[in-house]
mmCIF file of C-alpha atoms and ligand atoms in Angstrom:
data_model
loop_
_atom_site.group_PDB
_atom_site.id
_atom_site.type_symbol
_atom_site.label_atom_id
_atom_site.label_comp_id
_atom_site.label_asym_id
_atom_site.label_seq_id
_atom_site.Cartn_x
_atom_site.Cartn_y
_atom_site.Cartn_z
ATOM 1 C CA VAL A 1 0.032 -0.014 -0.030
ATOM 2 C CA MET A 2 1.242 3.449 -0.955
ATOM 3 C CA SER A 3 2.378 6.316 1.164
ATOM 4 C CA LEU A 4 -0.965 7.990 1.520
ATOM 5 C CA LYS A 5 -1.225 6.973 5.211
ATOM 6 C CA GLY A 6 -2.726 9.708 7.340
ATOM 7 C CA ARG A 7 -3.740 11.894 4.318
ATOM 8 C CA ASP A 8 -7.189 13.419 3.895
ATOM 9 C CA PHE A 9 -9.154 12.736 0.712
ATOM 10 C CA LEU A 10 -11.009 16.043 0.138
ATOM 11 C CA THR A 11 -10.317 16.724 -3.551
ATOM 12 C CA LEU A 12 -8.262 15.080 -6.361
ATOM 13 C CA LEU A 13 -6.468 18.434 -6.591
ATOM 14 C CA ASP A 14 -4.433 17.278 -3.539
ATOM 15 C CA PHE A 15 -3.196 14.161 -5.293
ATOM 16 C CA SER A 16 -0.480 13.699 -7.963
ATOM 17 C CA THR A 17 -1.036 11.808 -11.202
ATOM 18 C CA GLU A 18 1.083 8.965 -9.777
ATOM 19 C CA GLU A 19 -0.957 8.773 -6.629
ATOM 20 C CA ILE A 20 -4.214 8.634 -8.567
ATOM 21 C CA LEU A 21 -2.951 5.980 -10.933
ATOM 22 C CA ASP A 22 -1.724 3.986 -7.855
ATOM 23 C CA LEU A 23 -5.162 4.303 -6.274
ATOM 24 C CA LEU A 24 -6.746 3.041 -9.522
ATOM 25 C CA ALA A 25 -4.386 0.077 -9.657
ATOM 26 C CA LEU A 26 -5.123 -0.756 -6.022
ATOM 27 C CA ALA A 27 -8.879 -0.497 -6.726
ATOM 28 C CA ALA A 28 -8.588 -2.851 -9.644
ATOM 29 C CA ASP A 29 -6.630 -5.282 -7.459
ATOM 30 C CA LEU A 30 -9.206 -5.113 -4.678
ATOM 31 C CA LYS A 31 -11.993 -5.724 -7.168
ATOM 32 C CA ALA A 32 -10.254 -8.770 -8.550
ATOM 33 C CA LYS A 33 -9.794 -10.075 -5.072
ATOM 34 C CA GLN A 34 -13.447 -9.581 -4.310
ATOM 35 C CA LYS A 35 -14.646 -11.137 -7.589
ATOM 36 C CA ALA A 36 -12.366 -14.164 -6.844
ATOM 37 C CA GLY A 37 -14.019 -14.495 -3.445
ATOM 38 C CA VAL A 38 -10.723 -13.894 -1.662
ATOM 39 C CA SER A 39 -11.214 -12.541 1.894
ATOM 40 C CA TYR A 40 -8.859 -9.625 2.627
ATOM 41 C CA THR A 41 -9.331 -7.912 6.018
ATOM 42 C CA PRO A 42 -6.346 -5.643 6.722
ATOM 43 C CA LEU A 43 -8.577 -2.999 8.452
ATOM 44 C CA SER A 44 -9.717 -5.390 11.219
ATOM 45 C CA GLY A 45 -10.297 -3.319 14.323
ATOM 46 C CA LYS A 46 -10.633 -0.066 12.490
ATOM 47 C CA THR A 47 -13.764 2.109 12.643
ATOM 48 C CA MET A 48 -15.154 4.760 10.362
ATOM 49 C CA ALA A 49 -17.677 7.486 11.264
ATOM 50 C CA MET A 50 -19.787 8.607 8.331
ATOM 51 C CA ILE A 51 -21.577 11.938 8.728
ATOM 52 C CA PHE A 52 -24.370 12.576 6.239
ATOM 53 C CA GLU A 53 -25.987 16.077 5.927
ATOM 54 C CA LYS A 54 -27.543 15.109 2.599
ATOM 55 C CA PRO A 55 -29.229 11.881 1.494
ATOM 56 C CA SER A 56 -27.228 9.034 -0.193
ATOM 57 C CA THR A 57 -27.675 5.572 -1.477
ATOM 58 C CA ARG A 58 -24.350 4.671 -3.199
ATOM 59 C CA THR A 59 -21.913 6.546 -0.973
ATOM 60 C CA ARG A 60 -23.417 5.347 2.196
ATOM 61 C CA VAL A 61 -23.860 1.689 1.282
ATOM 62 C CA SER A 62 -20.543 1.333 -0.616
ATOM 63 C CA PHE A 63 -18.489 2.884 2.153
ATOM 64 C CA GLU A 64 -20.170 0.828 4.835
ATOM 65 C CA VAL A 65 -19.873 -2.389 2.857
ATOM 66 C CA GLY A 66 -16.352 -1.515 1.756
ATOM 67 C CA MET A 67 -15.236 -1.029 5.385
ATOM 68 C CA ILE A 68 -16.878 -4.338 6.445
ATOM 69 C CA GLN A 69 -15.188 -6.280 3.566
ATOM 70 C CA LEU A 70 -11.789 -4.894 4.600
ATOM 71 C CA GLY A 71 -12.413 -6.148 8.171
ATOM 72 C CA GLY A 72 -13.408 -2.916 9.742
ATOM 73 C CA GLN A 73 -16.682 -1.242 10.819
ATOM 74 C CA ALA A 74 -18.584 1.867 9.741
ATOM 75 C CA MET A 75 -21.172 3.840 11.494
ATOM 76 C CA TYR A 76 -23.793 6.048 9.861
ATOM 77 C CA LEU A 77 -24.376 9.344 11.549
ATOM 78 C CA ASN A 78 -27.180 11.627 10.358
ATOM 79 C CA GLY A 79 -25.984 15.199 10.775
ATOM 80 C CA ASN A 80 -29.265 16.214 12.274
ATOM 81 C CA ASP A 81 -29.090 13.570 15.010
ATOM 82 C CA LEU A 82 -25.632 14.709 16.027
ATOM 83 C CA GLN A 83 -25.164 17.743 18.229
ATOM 84 C CA LEU A 84 -23.822 19.285 15.022
ATOM 85 C CA GLY A 85 -27.426 19.786 14.064
ATOM 86 C CA ARG A 86 -27.932 21.819 17.271
ATOM 87 C CA GLY A 87 -25.010 24.094 16.765
ATOM 88 C CA GLU A 88 -21.914 22.072 18.023
ATOM 89 C CA THR A 89 -19.058 23.269 15.847
ATOM 90 C CA ILE A 90 -17.419 21.219 13.123
ATOM 91 C CA ALA A 91 -14.106 21.752 14.872
ATOM 92 C CA ASP A 92 -15.390 20.303 18.176
ATOM 93 C CA THR A 93 -17.061 17.421 16.389
ATOM 94 C CA ALA A 94 -13.798 16.661 14.589
ATOM 95 C CA ARG A 95 -11.794 16.680 17.835
ATOM 96 C CA VAL A 96 -14.259 14.479 19.674
ATOM 97 C CA LEU A 97 -14.771 11.895 16.856
ATOM 98 C CA SER A 98 -11.011 11.648 16.428
ATOM 99 C CA GLN A 99 -10.803 10.124 19.905
ATOM 100 C CA TYR A 100 -13.150 7.335 18.942
ATOM 101 C CA VAL A 101 -12.717 6.445 15.274
ATOM 102 C CA ASP A 102 -9.828 5.895 12.766
ATOM 103 C CA VAL A 103 -11.323 7.746 9.792
ATOM 104 C CA ILE A 104 -14.180 10.132 9.224
ATOM 105 C CA MET A 105 -16.203 10.394 5.950
ATOM 106 C CA ILE A 106 -18.544 13.381 5.528
ATOM 107 C CA ARG A 107 -21.135 14.494 2.988
ATOM 108 C CA THR A 108 -22.222 18.079 3.477
ATOM 109 C CA PHE A 109 -22.995 21.387 1.754
ATOM 110 C CA ALA A 110 -20.130 23.929 1.855
ATOM 111 C CA HIS A 111 -16.776 22.544 0.929
ATOM 112 C CA GLN A 112 -15.166 24.644 3.573
ATOM 113 C CA LYS A 113 -16.936 22.511 6.263
ATOM 114 C CA VAL A 114 -15.035 19.436 5.042
ATOM 115 C CA GLU A 115 -11.755 21.371 5.097
ATOM 116 C CA GLU A 116 -12.530 22.551 8.622
ATOM 117 C CA LEU A 117 -13.350 19.028 9.739
ATOM 118 C CA ALA A 118 -10.010 17.866 8.315
ATOM 119 C CA GLU A 119 -8.140 20.709 9.922
ATOM 120 C CA TYR A 120 -9.351 19.839 13.399
ATOM 121 C CA ALA A 121 -9.535 15.988 13.085
ATOM 122 C CA SER A 122 -6.394 14.073 13.949
ATOM 123 C CA VAL A 123 -7.600 11.158 11.760
ATOM 124 C CA PRO A 124 -8.031 11.127 7.894
ATOM 125 C CA VAL A 125 -11.185 12.868 6.553
ATOM 126 C CA ILE A 126 -12.784 11.703 3.295
ATOM 127 C CA ASN A 127 -15.110 13.893 1.307
ATOM 128 C CA GLY A 128 -18.256 11.967 0.422
ATOM 129 C CA LEU A 129 -19.602 14.994 -1.604
ATOM 130 C CA THR A 130 -19.785 18.692 -1.049
ATOM 131 C CA ASP A 131 -21.457 21.476 -3.099
ATOM 132 C CA ASP A 132 -18.098 21.815 -4.888
ATOM 133 C CA ASP A 133 -16.538 18.401 -5.229
ATOM 134 C CA HIS A 134 -17.108 14.618 -5.319
ATOM 135 C CA PRO A 135 -13.659 13.017 -5.404
ATOM 136 C CA CYS A 136 -14.765 9.469 -4.571
ATOM 137 C CA GLN A 137 -17.137 9.504 -7.501
ATOM 138 C CA ALA A 138 -14.525 10.789 -9.910
ATOM 139 C CA LEU A 139 -12.039 8.120 -8.839
ATOM 140 C CA ALA A 140 -14.669 5.423 -9.551
ATOM 141 C CA ASP A 141 -15.457 7.114 -12.866
ATOM 142 C CA LEU A 142 -11.754 6.922 -13.896
ATOM 143 C CA LEU A 143 -11.689 3.275 -12.968
ATOM 144 C CA THR A 144 -14.839 2.601 -15.070
ATOM 145 C CA ILE A 145 -13.428 4.385 -18.188
ATOM 146 C CA TYR A 146 -9.959 2.728 -17.693
ATOM 147 C CA GLU A 147 -11.503 -0.768 -17.470
ATOM 148 C CA VAL A 148 -13.013 -0.376 -20.926
ATOM 149 C CA LYS A 149 -10.618 1.911 -22.747
ATOM 150 C CA LYS A 150 -7.393 0.524 -21.122
ATOM 151 C CA THR A 151 -5.746 3.954 -21.363
ATOM 152 C CA PHE A 152 -6.494 7.628 -20.689
ATOM 153 C CA GLN A 153 -4.240 8.932 -23.485
ATOM 154 C CA GLY A 154 -6.282 10.151 -26.433
ATOM 155 C CA VAL A 155 -9.565 9.372 -24.627
ATOM 156 C CA LYS A 156 -12.094 12.219 -24.733
ATOM 157 C CA LEU A 157 -14.665 12.556 -21.910
ATOM 158 C CA ALA A 158 -17.653 14.857 -22.589
ATOM 159 C CA TYR A 159 -19.767 16.083 -19.648
ATOM 160 C CA VAL A 160 -23.101 17.700 -20.677
ATOM 161 C CA GLY A 161 -25.284 19.474 -18.078
ATOM 162 C CA ASP A 162 -24.774 21.333 -14.883
ATOM 163 C CA GLY A 163 -21.250 22.541 -14.000
ATOM 164 C CA ASN A 164 -21.681 21.132 -10.442
ATOM 165 C CA ASN A 165 -19.683 19.220 -7.932
ATOM 166 C CA VAL A 166 -19.500 16.158 -10.207
ATOM 167 C CA ALA A 167 -18.327 18.308 -13.156
ATOM 168 C CA ASN A 168 -15.672 19.963 -11.030
ATOM 169 C CA ALA A 169 -14.356 16.716 -9.797
ATOM 170 C CA LEU A 170 -14.302 15.229 -13.260
ATOM 171 C CA LEU A 171 -12.376 18.139 -14.762
ATOM 172 C CA VAL A 172 -9.632 17.639 -12.229
ATOM 173 C CA ALA A 173 -9.728 13.816 -12.446
ATOM 174 C CA ALA A 174 -9.416 13.824 -16.233
ATOM 175 C CA ALA A 175 -6.748 16.526 -16.329
ATOM 176 C CA LYS A 176 -4.613 14.661 -13.779
ATOM 177 C CA VAL A 177 -4.645 11.439 -15.739
ATOM 178 C CA GLY A 178 -4.129 13.091 -19.119
ATOM 179 C CA MET A 179 -7.603 12.426 -20.486
ATOM 180 C CA ASP A 180 -9.287 15.119 -22.675
ATOM 181 C CA VAL A 181 -12.316 16.659 -21.021
ATOM 182 C CA ALA A 182 -14.954 18.861 -22.545
ATOM 183 C CA ILE A 183 -17.763 20.305 -20.419
ATOM 184 C CA ALA A 184 -20.978 21.691 -22.097
ATOM 185 C CA CYS A 185 -23.289 23.678 -19.813
ATOM 186 C CA PRO A 186 -25.721 26.610 -20.087
ATOM 187 C CA PRO A 187 -24.331 30.128 -19.605
ATOM 188 C CA GLY A 188 -24.261 30.828 -15.911
ATOM 189 C CA TYR A 189 -23.935 27.128 -14.932
ATOM 190 C CA GLU A 190 -20.284 26.633 -15.591
ATOM 191 C CA PRO A 191 -18.003 24.651 -13.361
ATOM 192 C CA LYS A 192 -16.284 26.639 -10.673
ATOM 193 C CA LYS A 193 -13.609 28.922 -11.971
ATOM 194 C CA GLU A 194 -10.906 27.582 -9.508
ATOM 195 C CA TYR A 195 -11.506 24.035 -10.876
ATOM 196 C CA VAL A 196 -11.439 25.084 -14.505
ATOM 197 C CA GLU A 197 -8.269 27.061 -14.099
ATOM 198 C CA ALA A 198 -6.641 24.281 -12.094
ATOM 199 C CA ALA A 199 -7.638 21.671 -14.752
ATOM 200 C CA CYS A 200 -6.161 23.813 -17.530
ATOM 201 C CA ARG A 201 -2.958 24.241 -15.611
ATOM 202 C CA ILE A 202 -2.740 20.486 -14.860
ATOM 203 C CA GLY A 203 -3.678 19.682 -18.499
ATOM 204 C CA GLU A 204 -0.670 21.597 -19.711
ATOM 205 C CA GLN A 205 1.527 19.164 -17.747
ATOM 206 C CA THR A 206 -0.334 15.944 -18.579
ATOM 207 C CA GLY A 207 -1.359 16.694 -22.198
ATOM 208 C CA ALA A 208 -5.089 16.692 -21.388
ATOM 209 C CA ALA A 209 -7.098 19.163 -23.474
ATOM 210 C CA VAL A 210 -9.653 20.936 -21.226
ATOM 211 C CA THR A 211 -12.648 22.617 -22.801
ATOM 212 C CA VAL A 212 -15.647 24.451 -21.408
ATOM 213 C CA THR A 213 -18.344 25.333 -23.874
ATOM 214 C CA HIS A 214 -22.006 26.196 -24.072
ATOM 215 C CA ASP A 215 -22.496 23.915 -27.112
ATOM 216 C CA PRO A 216 -23.276 20.270 -26.295
ATOM 217 C CA LEU A 217 -22.341 19.228 -29.861
ATOM 218 C CA VAL A 218 -18.809 20.718 -29.464
ATOM 219 C CA ALA A 219 -18.300 18.774 -26.274
ATOM 220 C CA VAL A 220 -19.692 15.479 -27.543
ATOM 221 C CA ALA A 221 -17.965 15.593 -31.011
ATOM 222 C CA GLY A 222 -15.766 12.468 -31.258
ATOM 223 C CA ALA A 223 -16.177 11.653 -27.512
ATOM 224 C CA ASP A 224 -15.286 8.240 -26.142
ATOM 225 C CA ALA A 225 -17.410 8.773 -23.006
ATOM 226 C CA ILE A 226 -20.468 10.977 -22.421
ATOM 227 C CA TYR A 227 -21.378 11.851 -18.806
ATOM 228 C CA THR A 228 -24.318 13.718 -17.258
ATOM 229 C CA ASP A 229 -25.742 14.328 -13.823
ATOM 230 C CA VAL A 230 -28.983 15.709 -12.434
ATOM 231 C CA TRP A 231 -30.040 19.240 -13.276
ATOM 232 C CA THR A 232 -31.003 19.967 -9.695
ATOM 233 C CA SER A 233 -28.465 18.927 -7.175
ATOM 234 C CA MET A 234 -29.140 18.326 -3.469
ATOM 235 C CA GLY A 235 -29.831 21.686 -1.772
ATOM 236 C CA GLN A 236 -31.033 23.355 -5.049
ATOM 237 C CA GLU A 237 -34.638 22.117 -4.906
ATOM 238 C CA SER A 238 -36.078 25.624 -4.921
ATOM 239 C CA GLU A 239 -34.509 26.233 -8.361
ATOM 240 C CA SER A 240 -35.777 23.076 -9.896
ATOM 241 C CA ALA A 241 -38.507 24.513 -12.150
ATOM 242 C CA GLU A 242 -36.105 27.177 -13.680
ATOM 243 C CA ARG A 243 -33.395 24.510 -14.081
ATOM 244 C CA LEU A 244 -35.809 22.182 -15.955
ATOM 245 C CA GLN A 245 -36.208 24.981 -18.553
ATOM 246 C CA VAL A 246 -32.653 26.099 -18.738
ATOM 247 C CA PHE A 247 -31.137 22.626 -19.142
ATOM 248 C CA GLN A 248 -33.481 21.384 -21.834
ATOM 249 C CA PRO A 249 -31.100 21.808 -24.726
ATOM 250 C CA TYR A 250 -28.442 19.929 -22.697
ATOM 251 C CA GLN A 251 -30.372 16.555 -22.539
ATOM 252 C CA VAL A 252 -28.296 13.553 -23.453
ATOM 253 C CA ASN A 253 -30.504 11.873 -25.996
ATOM 254 C CA GLU A 254 -30.371 9.688 -29.124
ATOM 255 C CA GLU A 255 -29.731 12.648 -31.293
ATOM 256 C CA LEU A 256 -26.830 14.167 -29.292
ATOM 257 C CA VAL A 257 -24.990 10.896 -28.850
ATOM 258 C CA LYS A 258 -24.679 10.473 -32.660
ATOM 259 C CA ALA A 259 -21.951 13.092 -32.456
ATOM 260 C CA ALA A 260 -19.825 10.788 -30.263
ATOM 261 C CA LYS A 261 -17.790 7.699 -31.335
ATOM 262 C CA PRO A 262 -20.079 4.758 -32.073
ATOM 263 C CA ASP A 263 -18.664 2.837 -29.136
ATOM 264 C CA TYR A 264 -18.930 5.747 -26.632
ATOM 265 C CA LEU A 265 -19.639 4.891 -22.992
ATOM 266 C CA PHE A 266 -22.509 6.458 -21.182
ATOM 267 C CA LEU A 267 -21.780 7.444 -17.567
ATOM 268 C CA HIS A 268 -23.985 8.950 -14.840
ATOM 269 C CA CYS A 269 -23.096 9.213 -11.150
ATOM 270 C CA LEU A 270 -26.739 8.469 -10.284
ATOM 271 C CA PRO A 271 -29.418 8.977 -9.136
ATOM 272 C CA ALA A 272 -30.800 9.626 -12.706
ATOM 273 C CA HIS A 273 -33.918 11.247 -13.871
ATOM 274 C CA ARG A 274 -34.948 9.620 -17.171
ATOM 275 C CA GLY A 275 -36.610 12.090 -19.410
ATOM 276 C CA GLU A 276 -34.675 15.000 -17.905
ATOM 277 C CA GLU A 277 -30.900 15.012 -18.198
ATOM 278 C CA VAL A 278 -30.878 11.707 -20.118
ATOM 279 C CA THR A 279 -33.413 9.759 -22.121
ATOM 280 C CA ALA A 280 -34.321 6.219 -21.025
ATOM 281 C CA GLY A 281 -32.992 4.980 -24.369
ATOM 282 C CA VAL A 282 -29.479 6.237 -23.678
ATOM 283 C CA MET A 283 -29.512 5.510 -19.913
ATOM 284 C CA ASP A 284 -30.649 1.914 -20.476
ATOM 285 C CA GLY A 285 -29.032 1.385 -23.904
ATOM 286 C CA PRO A 286 -26.068 -0.814 -24.888
ATOM 287 C CA ASN A 287 -23.506 1.988 -24.415
ATOM 288 C CA SER A 288 -24.446 2.606 -20.785
ATOM 289 C CA VAL A 289 -22.065 1.504 -18.079
ATOM 290 C CA VAL A 290 -23.812 3.333 -15.202
ATOM 291 C CA PHE A 291 -24.258 0.268 -13.012
ATOM 292 C CA GLU A 292 -20.697 -0.934 -13.480
ATOM 293 C CA GLN A 293 -19.779 2.673 -12.591
ATOM 294 C CA ALA A 294 -21.950 2.581 -9.436
ATOM 295 C CA GLY A 295 -20.341 -0.795 -8.527
ATOM 296 C CA ASN A 296 -16.942 0.717 -8.890
ATOM 297 C CA ARG A 297 -17.646 3.135 -6.065
ATOM 298 C CA LEU A 298 -17.097 0.175 -3.693
ATOM 299 C CA HIS A 299 -13.647 -0.758 -5.154
ATOM 300 C CA ALA A 300 -12.388 2.848 -5.493
ATOM 301 C CA GLN A 301 -13.288 3.669 -1.960
ATOM 302 C CA LYS A 302 -11.803 0.490 -0.503
ATOM 303 C CA ALA A 303 -8.634 1.647 -2.194
ATOM 304 C CA ILE A 304 -8.891 5.057 -0.578
ATOM 305 C CA LEU A 305 -9.609 3.519 2.879
ATOM 306 C CA LEU A 306 -6.740 1.064 2.622
ATOM 307 C CA SER A 307 -4.366 3.895 1.500
ATOM 308 C CA VAL A 308 -5.182 6.510 4.110
ATOM 309 C CA LEU A 309 -5.423 4.026 7.087
HETATM 310 N N1 CP B 1 -23.416 9.032 -6.917
HETATM 311 C C1 CP B 1 -23.645 9.237 -5.571
HETATM 312 O O1 CP B 1 -22.826 9.813 -4.879
HETATM 313 O O2 CP B 1 -24.804 8.618 -5.140
HETATM 314 P P1 CP B 1 -25.488 8.766 -3.705
HETATM 315 O O3 CP B 1 -25.944 10.188 -3.577
HETATM 316 O O4 CP B 1 -26.562 7.733 -3.675
HETATM 317 O O5 CP B 1 -24.454 8.522 -2.641
HETATM 318 N N1 NVA B 2 -24.722 16.704 -8.316
HETATM 319 C C1 NVA B 2 -25.478 15.769 -7.507
HETATM 320 C C2 NVA B 2 -24.641 14.511 -7.309
HETATM 321 C C3 NVA B 2 -25.387 13.449 -6.559
HETATM 322 C C4 NVA B 2 -24.517 12.232 -6.318
HETATM 323 C C5 NVA B 2 -25.840 16.391 -6.190
HETATM 324 O O1 NVA B 2 -24.983 17.109 -5.641
HETATM 325 O O2 NVA B 2 -26.959 16.216 -5.730
#
């Protein structure tokens, strides 16, 4: 296991290309072990606290199962049932939980809350999604693309839709591994400036072309993978009617995917809304790898856990 012991996993911006490729190799190895029915429990006696301030299916279950498979234990903590929900500070929560558990995973709103938790915790902190980033998802997405394409060089990933947490994370993930990435979003819904600038800077080193456009056809042209996500993220429910209108031209449908390579992969972090960001035909069609992708959350996160513990 690599030298990531004690590190926080808050954003892929904090990890080098080599570290990301090592995590992917470890994830593939852990996946092979599990598929072969090999029991591997190096985290025996270790405990993870998982704080959720937003709902979750994949992140919650895959982290809990991953920890169990590695021999450890995980505990689900709803933010509202903690004193956190009554105003105890993130810093105090971090200092207390660090006395009990070996690692803390958190899903919350402001990215700065995760940074604060990491600053005050003496154990590694893992970002299970913030308003700005979703690094565990992006690592699983890289694994999913690599399994099929066997390389990142010359591979083009198109993301069509909201420039949200998932888009930010993908920009950085792709740039780090040298995969071309093109984001198409409506004006005013671009990925965060800091992430775009960082991705461009990283891309200059790794050879990844980074594009942000308002034209879905430009992004999808010649793409090897097409990715989309919900138009209304958790916490944006009050904007959903407006978003439904604004994002209509950005639907991933049978017409749009014609611009991609015939063997394009369709990815979606899930949960999906068929008929909104993607048609049922694309989502459930032969190019879709969304359930393999969801499955890979388990393996990618086991690699993260094993590396930081
Ligand atoms: N993709 C993802 O993070 O799913 P959940 O919200 O179900 O965890
Ligand atoms: N962008 C979505 C991702 C859900 C996994 C959200 O933040 O709700």
